[in-house]
């Protein structure tokens, strides 16, 4: 048995609760279901503490600095190789 929606209703795995509906009924019903599921997922979000937020921010900044250094090093290397191969000064 699977839970169909966050309200706790239990339905059989292959069963459907929906009655025959027209195009607009299915369309607007699916939009409503989408928003109910979005709200249910947002209720699961845990807000980090200030200490966690500072730690995560520092981790991201250090990672960005490392990637910037790698990209800068590769750029300098390719500029040097280009200069050696073609004899054109880099810009």
Short mmCIF file of N, CA and C in Angstrom, two decimals:
data_model
loop_
_atom_site.label_atom_id
_atom_site.label_comp_id
_atom_site.label_asym_id
_atom_site.label_seq_id
_atom_site.Cartn_x
_atom_site.Cartn_y
_atom_site.Cartn_z
N UNK A 1 0.84 -1.18 0.00
CA UNK A 1 0.00 0.00 0.00
C UNK A 1 0.88 1.24 0.00
N UNK A 2 0.47 2.23 -0.73
CA UNK A 2 1.25 3.46 -0.85
C UNK A 2 0.45 4.62 -0.31
N UNK A 3 1.16 5.61 0.21
CA UNK A 3 0.49 6.84 0.59
C UNK A 3 0.37 7.69 -0.65
N UNK A 4 -0.84 8.16 -0.92
CA UNK A 4 -1.09 8.93 -2.13
C UNK A 4 -0.73 10.39 -1.96
N UNK A 5 -1.12 10.98 -0.85
CA UNK A 5 -0.88 12.40 -0.61
C UNK A 5 -0.45 12.59 0.83
N UNK A 6 0.10 13.77 1.17
CA UNK A 6 0.58 14.00 2.52
C UNK A 6 -0.52 13.96 3.58
N UNK A 7 -1.80 13.92 3.19
CA UNK A 7 -2.88 13.92 4.18
C UNK A 7 -2.97 12.58 4.91
N UNK A 8 -2.24 11.57 4.45
CA UNK A 8 -2.23 10.30 5.14
C UNK A 8 -3.21 9.30 4.57
N UNK A 9 -3.86 9.60 3.47
CA UNK A 9 -4.79 8.66 2.87
C UNK A 9 -4.00 7.51 2.27
N UNK A 10 -4.48 6.31 2.50
CA UNK A 10 -3.80 5.13 1.98
C UNK A 10 -4.66 4.50 0.91
N UNK A 11 -4.06 4.26 -0.25
CA UNK A 11 -4.78 3.63 -1.36
C UNK A 11 -3.96 2.45 -1.84
N UNK A 12 -4.60 1.52 -2.48
CA UNK A 12 -3.90 0.37 -3.02
C UNK A 12 -2.95 0.82 -4.12
N UNK A 13 -1.91 0.03 -4.38
CA UNK A 13 -0.87 0.43 -5.31
C UNK A 13 -1.40 0.72 -6.71
N UNK A 14 -2.36 -0.04 -7.22
CA UNK A 14 -2.84 0.17 -8.58
C UNK A 14 -4.15 0.91 -8.66
N UNK A 15 -4.75 1.21 -7.52
CA UNK A 15 -6.08 1.83 -7.52
C UNK A 15 -5.99 3.33 -7.79
N UNK A 16 -7.04 3.85 -8.38
CA UNK A 16 -7.12 5.29 -8.60
C UNK A 16 -8.38 5.82 -7.94
N UNK A 17 -8.29 7.01 -7.40
CA UNK A 17 -9.43 7.64 -6.75
C UNK A 17 -10.18 8.53 -7.72
N UNK A 18 -9.53 8.89 -8.81
CA UNK A 18 -10.10 9.87 -9.72
C UNK A 18 -11.28 9.30 -10.48
N UNK A 19 -12.30 10.10 -10.60
CA UNK A 19 -13.43 9.76 -11.45
C UNK A 19 -13.10 10.25 -12.85
N UNK A 20 -13.91 9.86 -13.81
CA UNK A 20 -13.70 10.34 -15.18
C UNK A 20 -13.90 11.84 -15.19
N UNK A 21 -12.88 12.55 -15.68
CA UNK A 21 -12.95 14.00 -15.77
C UNK A 21 -12.58 14.42 -17.18
N UNK A 22 -13.02 15.60 -17.55
CA UNK A 22 -12.65 16.14 -18.84
C UNK A 22 -11.23 16.65 -18.83
N UNK A 23 -10.84 17.24 -19.95
CA UNK A 23 -9.48 17.75 -20.09
C UNK A 23 -9.16 18.80 -19.03
N UNK A 24 -10.06 19.78 -18.84
CA UNK A 24 -9.78 20.87 -17.91
C UNK A 24 -9.78 20.38 -16.47
N UNK A 25 -10.62 19.40 -16.16
CA UNK A 25 -10.62 18.84 -14.81
C UNK A 25 -9.30 18.16 -14.49
N UNK A 26 -8.78 17.39 -15.45
CA UNK A 26 -7.48 16.74 -15.24
C UNK A 26 -6.37 17.77 -15.20
N UNK A 27 -6.44 18.78 -16.08
CA UNK A 27 -5.39 19.80 -16.16
C UNK A 27 -5.28 20.57 -14.85
N UNK A 28 -6.42 21.11 -14.39
CA UNK A 28 -6.38 21.91 -13.16
C UNK A 28 -6.19 21.04 -11.93
N UNK A 29 -6.63 19.79 -12.00
CA UNK A 29 -6.39 18.87 -10.89
C UNK A 29 -4.91 18.55 -10.75
N UNK A 30 -4.23 18.39 -11.89
CA UNK A 30 -2.80 18.10 -11.83
C UNK A 30 -2.01 19.31 -11.34
N UNK A 31 -2.47 20.51 -11.69
CA UNK A 31 -1.81 21.71 -11.19
C UNK A 31 -1.99 21.82 -9.69
N UNK A 32 -3.19 21.54 -9.21
CA UNK A 32 -3.45 21.58 -7.77
C UNK A 32 -2.60 20.53 -7.05
N UNK A 33 -2.51 19.33 -7.62
CA UNK A 33 -1.69 18.27 -7.02
C UNK A 33 -0.23 18.71 -6.98
N UNK A 34 0.25 19.33 -8.05
CA UNK A 34 1.63 19.81 -8.08
C UNK A 34 1.89 20.78 -6.94
N UNK A 35 1.00 21.76 -6.73
CA UNK A 35 1.22 22.74 -5.66
C UNK A 35 1.12 22.09 -4.28
N UNK A 36 0.23 21.10 -4.11
CA UNK A 36 0.15 20.39 -2.83
C UNK A 36 1.45 19.65 -2.56
N UNK A 37 2.03 19.05 -3.60
CA UNK A 37 3.29 18.34 -3.42
C UNK A 37 4.44 19.30 -3.14
N UNK A 38 4.44 20.46 -3.80
CA UNK A 38 5.48 21.47 -3.54
C UNK A 38 5.42 21.92 -2.09
N UNK A 39 4.23 22.20 -1.60
CA UNK A 39 4.08 22.66 -0.21
C UNK A 39 4.51 21.55 0.75
N UNK A 40 4.16 20.31 0.44
CA UNK A 40 4.57 19.19 1.30
C UNK A 40 6.09 19.07 1.34
N UNK A 41 6.77 19.25 0.21
CA UNK A 41 8.24 19.18 0.19
C UNK A 41 8.86 20.36 0.93
N UNK A 42 8.26 21.55 0.80
CA UNK A 42 8.82 22.71 1.50
C UNK A 42 8.70 22.56 3.01
N UNK A 43 7.71 21.81 3.49
CA UNK A 43 7.59 21.58 4.93
C UNK A 43 8.72 20.71 5.45
N UNK A 44 9.37 19.96 4.58
CA UNK A 44 10.47 19.08 4.98
C UNK A 44 11.80 19.82 5.08
N UNK A 45 11.88 21.04 4.58
CA UNK A 45 13.13 21.79 4.55
C UNK A 45 13.55 22.15 5.97
N UNK A 46 14.82 21.93 6.27
CA UNK A 46 15.37 22.27 7.59
C UNK A 46 16.28 23.48 7.43
N UNK A 47 16.01 24.53 8.17
CA UNK A 47 16.82 25.74 8.10
C UNK A 47 18.12 25.53 8.88
N UNK A 48 19.27 25.81 8.27
CA UNK A 48 20.53 25.61 8.99
C UNK A 48 20.70 26.63 10.11
N UNK A 49 21.47 26.23 11.13
CA UNK A 49 21.79 27.17 12.20
C UNK A 49 22.80 28.19 11.69
N UNK A 50 23.02 29.23 12.45
CA UNK A 50 23.99 30.26 12.03
C UNK A 50 25.39 29.66 11.88
N UNK A 51 25.77 28.78 12.81
CA UNK A 51 27.09 28.16 12.75
C UNK A 51 27.23 27.32 11.48
N UNK A 52 26.21 26.53 11.15
CA UNK A 52 26.24 25.73 9.93
C UNK A 52 26.30 26.61 8.69
N UNK A 53 25.53 27.69 8.71
CA UNK A 53 25.49 28.60 7.56
C UNK A 53 26.86 29.22 7.30
N UNK A 54 27.53 29.64 8.37
CA UNK A 54 28.87 30.23 8.23
C UNK A 54 29.84 29.18 7.70
N UNK A 55 29.76 27.95 8.24
CA UNK A 55 30.66 26.88 7.80
C UNK A 55 30.44 26.56 6.32
N UNK A 56 29.18 26.42 5.91
CA UNK A 56 28.88 26.10 4.52
C UNK A 56 29.33 27.22 3.59
N UNK A 57 29.15 28.47 4.02
CA UNK A 57 29.57 29.60 3.20
C UNK A 57 31.08 29.61 3.02
N UNK A 58 31.81 29.35 4.09
CA UNK A 58 33.27 29.31 3.98
C UNK A 58 33.74 28.16 3.09
N UNK A 59 33.07 27.02 3.17
CA UNK A 59 33.43 25.89 2.31
C UNK A 59 33.24 26.26 0.85
N UNK A 60 32.12 26.91 0.54
CA UNK A 60 31.84 27.30 -0.84
C UNK A 60 32.87 28.33 -1.32
N UNK A 61 33.19 29.32 -0.49
CA UNK A 61 34.16 30.34 -0.89
C UNK A 61 35.55 29.74 -1.12
N UNK A 62 35.98 28.82 -0.25
CA UNK A 62 37.28 28.18 -0.44
C UNK A 62 37.28 27.36 -1.72
N UNK A 63 36.20 26.63 -1.98
CA UNK A 63 36.11 25.84 -3.20
C UNK A 63 36.18 26.74 -4.43
N UNK A 64 35.47 27.87 -4.41
CA UNK A 64 35.49 28.79 -5.54
C UNK A 64 36.89 29.35 -5.75
N UNK A 65 37.59 29.69 -4.67
CA UNK A 65 38.96 30.19 -4.80
C UNK A 65 39.89 29.13 -5.40
N UNK A 66 39.72 27.88 -5.00
CA UNK A 66 40.54 26.80 -5.55
C UNK A 66 40.28 26.64 -7.05
N UNK A 67 39.01 26.64 -7.42
CA UNK A 67 38.67 26.50 -8.84
C UNK A 67 39.19 27.70 -9.63
N UNK A 68 39.10 28.90 -9.06
CA UNK A 68 39.65 30.08 -9.74
C UNK A 68 41.15 29.92 -9.96
N UNK A 69 41.87 29.41 -8.97
CA UNK A 69 43.31 29.19 -9.12
C UNK A 69 43.62 28.18 -10.22
N UNK A 70 42.84 27.11 -10.27
CA UNK A 70 43.05 26.10 -11.32
C UNK A 70 42.80 26.70 -12.70
N UNK A 71 41.72 27.45 -12.85
CA UNK A 71 41.40 28.06 -14.14
C UNK A 71 42.47 29.08 -14.53
N UNK A 72 42.92 29.87 -13.57
CA UNK A 72 43.97 30.85 -13.86
C UNK A 72 45.26 30.14 -14.29
N UNK A 73 45.62 29.06 -13.58
CA UNK A 73 46.82 28.31 -13.94
C UNK A 73 46.72 27.71 -15.33
N UNK A 74 45.57 27.13 -15.66
CA UNK A 74 45.39 26.57 -17.01
C UNK A 74 45.43 27.66 -18.07
N UNK A 75 44.84 28.80 -17.78
CA UNK A 75 44.87 29.91 -18.74
C UNK A 75 46.30 30.38 -18.98
N UNK A 76 47.07 30.51 -17.90
CA UNK A 76 48.46 30.93 -18.05
C UNK A 76 49.26 29.88 -18.82
N UNK A 77 49.00 28.60 -18.54
CA UNK A 77 49.70 27.52 -19.25
C UNK A 77 49.37 27.54 -20.74
N UNK A 78 48.10 27.68 -21.09
CA UNK A 78 47.72 27.70 -22.49
C UNK A 78 48.25 28.95 -23.20
N UNK A 79 48.30 30.08 -22.50
CA UNK A 79 48.87 31.28 -23.10
C UNK A 79 50.36 31.07 -23.38
N UNK A 80 51.08 30.44 -22.44
CA UNK A 80 52.50 30.17 -22.64
C UNK A 80 52.72 29.20 -23.81
N UNK A 81 51.89 28.13 -23.86
CA UNK A 81 52.03 27.16 -24.96
C UNK A 81 51.74 27.83 -26.30
N UNK A 82 50.70 28.68 -26.34
CA UNK A 82 50.37 29.39 -27.56
C UNK A 82 51.53 30.28 -27.99
N UNK A 83 52.12 30.96 -27.03
CA UNK A 83 53.26 31.82 -27.33
C UNK A 83 54.45 31.01 -27.87
N UNK A 84 54.70 29.84 -27.29
CA UNK A 84 55.82 29.00 -27.73
C UNK A 84 55.54 28.42 -29.13
N UNK A 85 54.32 28.03 -29.40
CA UNK A 85 54.01 27.38 -30.68
C UNK A 85 53.92 28.40 -31.80
N UNK A 86 53.19 29.48 -31.58
CA UNK A 86 52.91 30.43 -32.66
C UNK A 86 53.81 31.66 -32.59
N UNK A 87 54.47 31.92 -31.48
CA UNK A 87 55.33 33.08 -31.35
C UNK A 87 54.55 34.38 -31.26
N UNK A 88 53.28 34.28 -30.93
CA UNK A 88 52.44 35.48 -30.80
C UNK A 88 52.33 35.81 -29.33
N UNK A 89 52.67 37.03 -28.96
CA UNK A 89 52.59 37.37 -27.55
C UNK A 89 51.14 37.29 -27.06
N UNK A 90 50.97 36.77 -25.87
CA UNK A 90 49.63 36.67 -25.28
C UNK A 90 49.12 38.03 -24.85
N UNK A 91 47.83 38.12 -24.74
CA UNK A 91 47.22 39.40 -24.34
C UNK A 91 46.86 39.39 -22.90
#
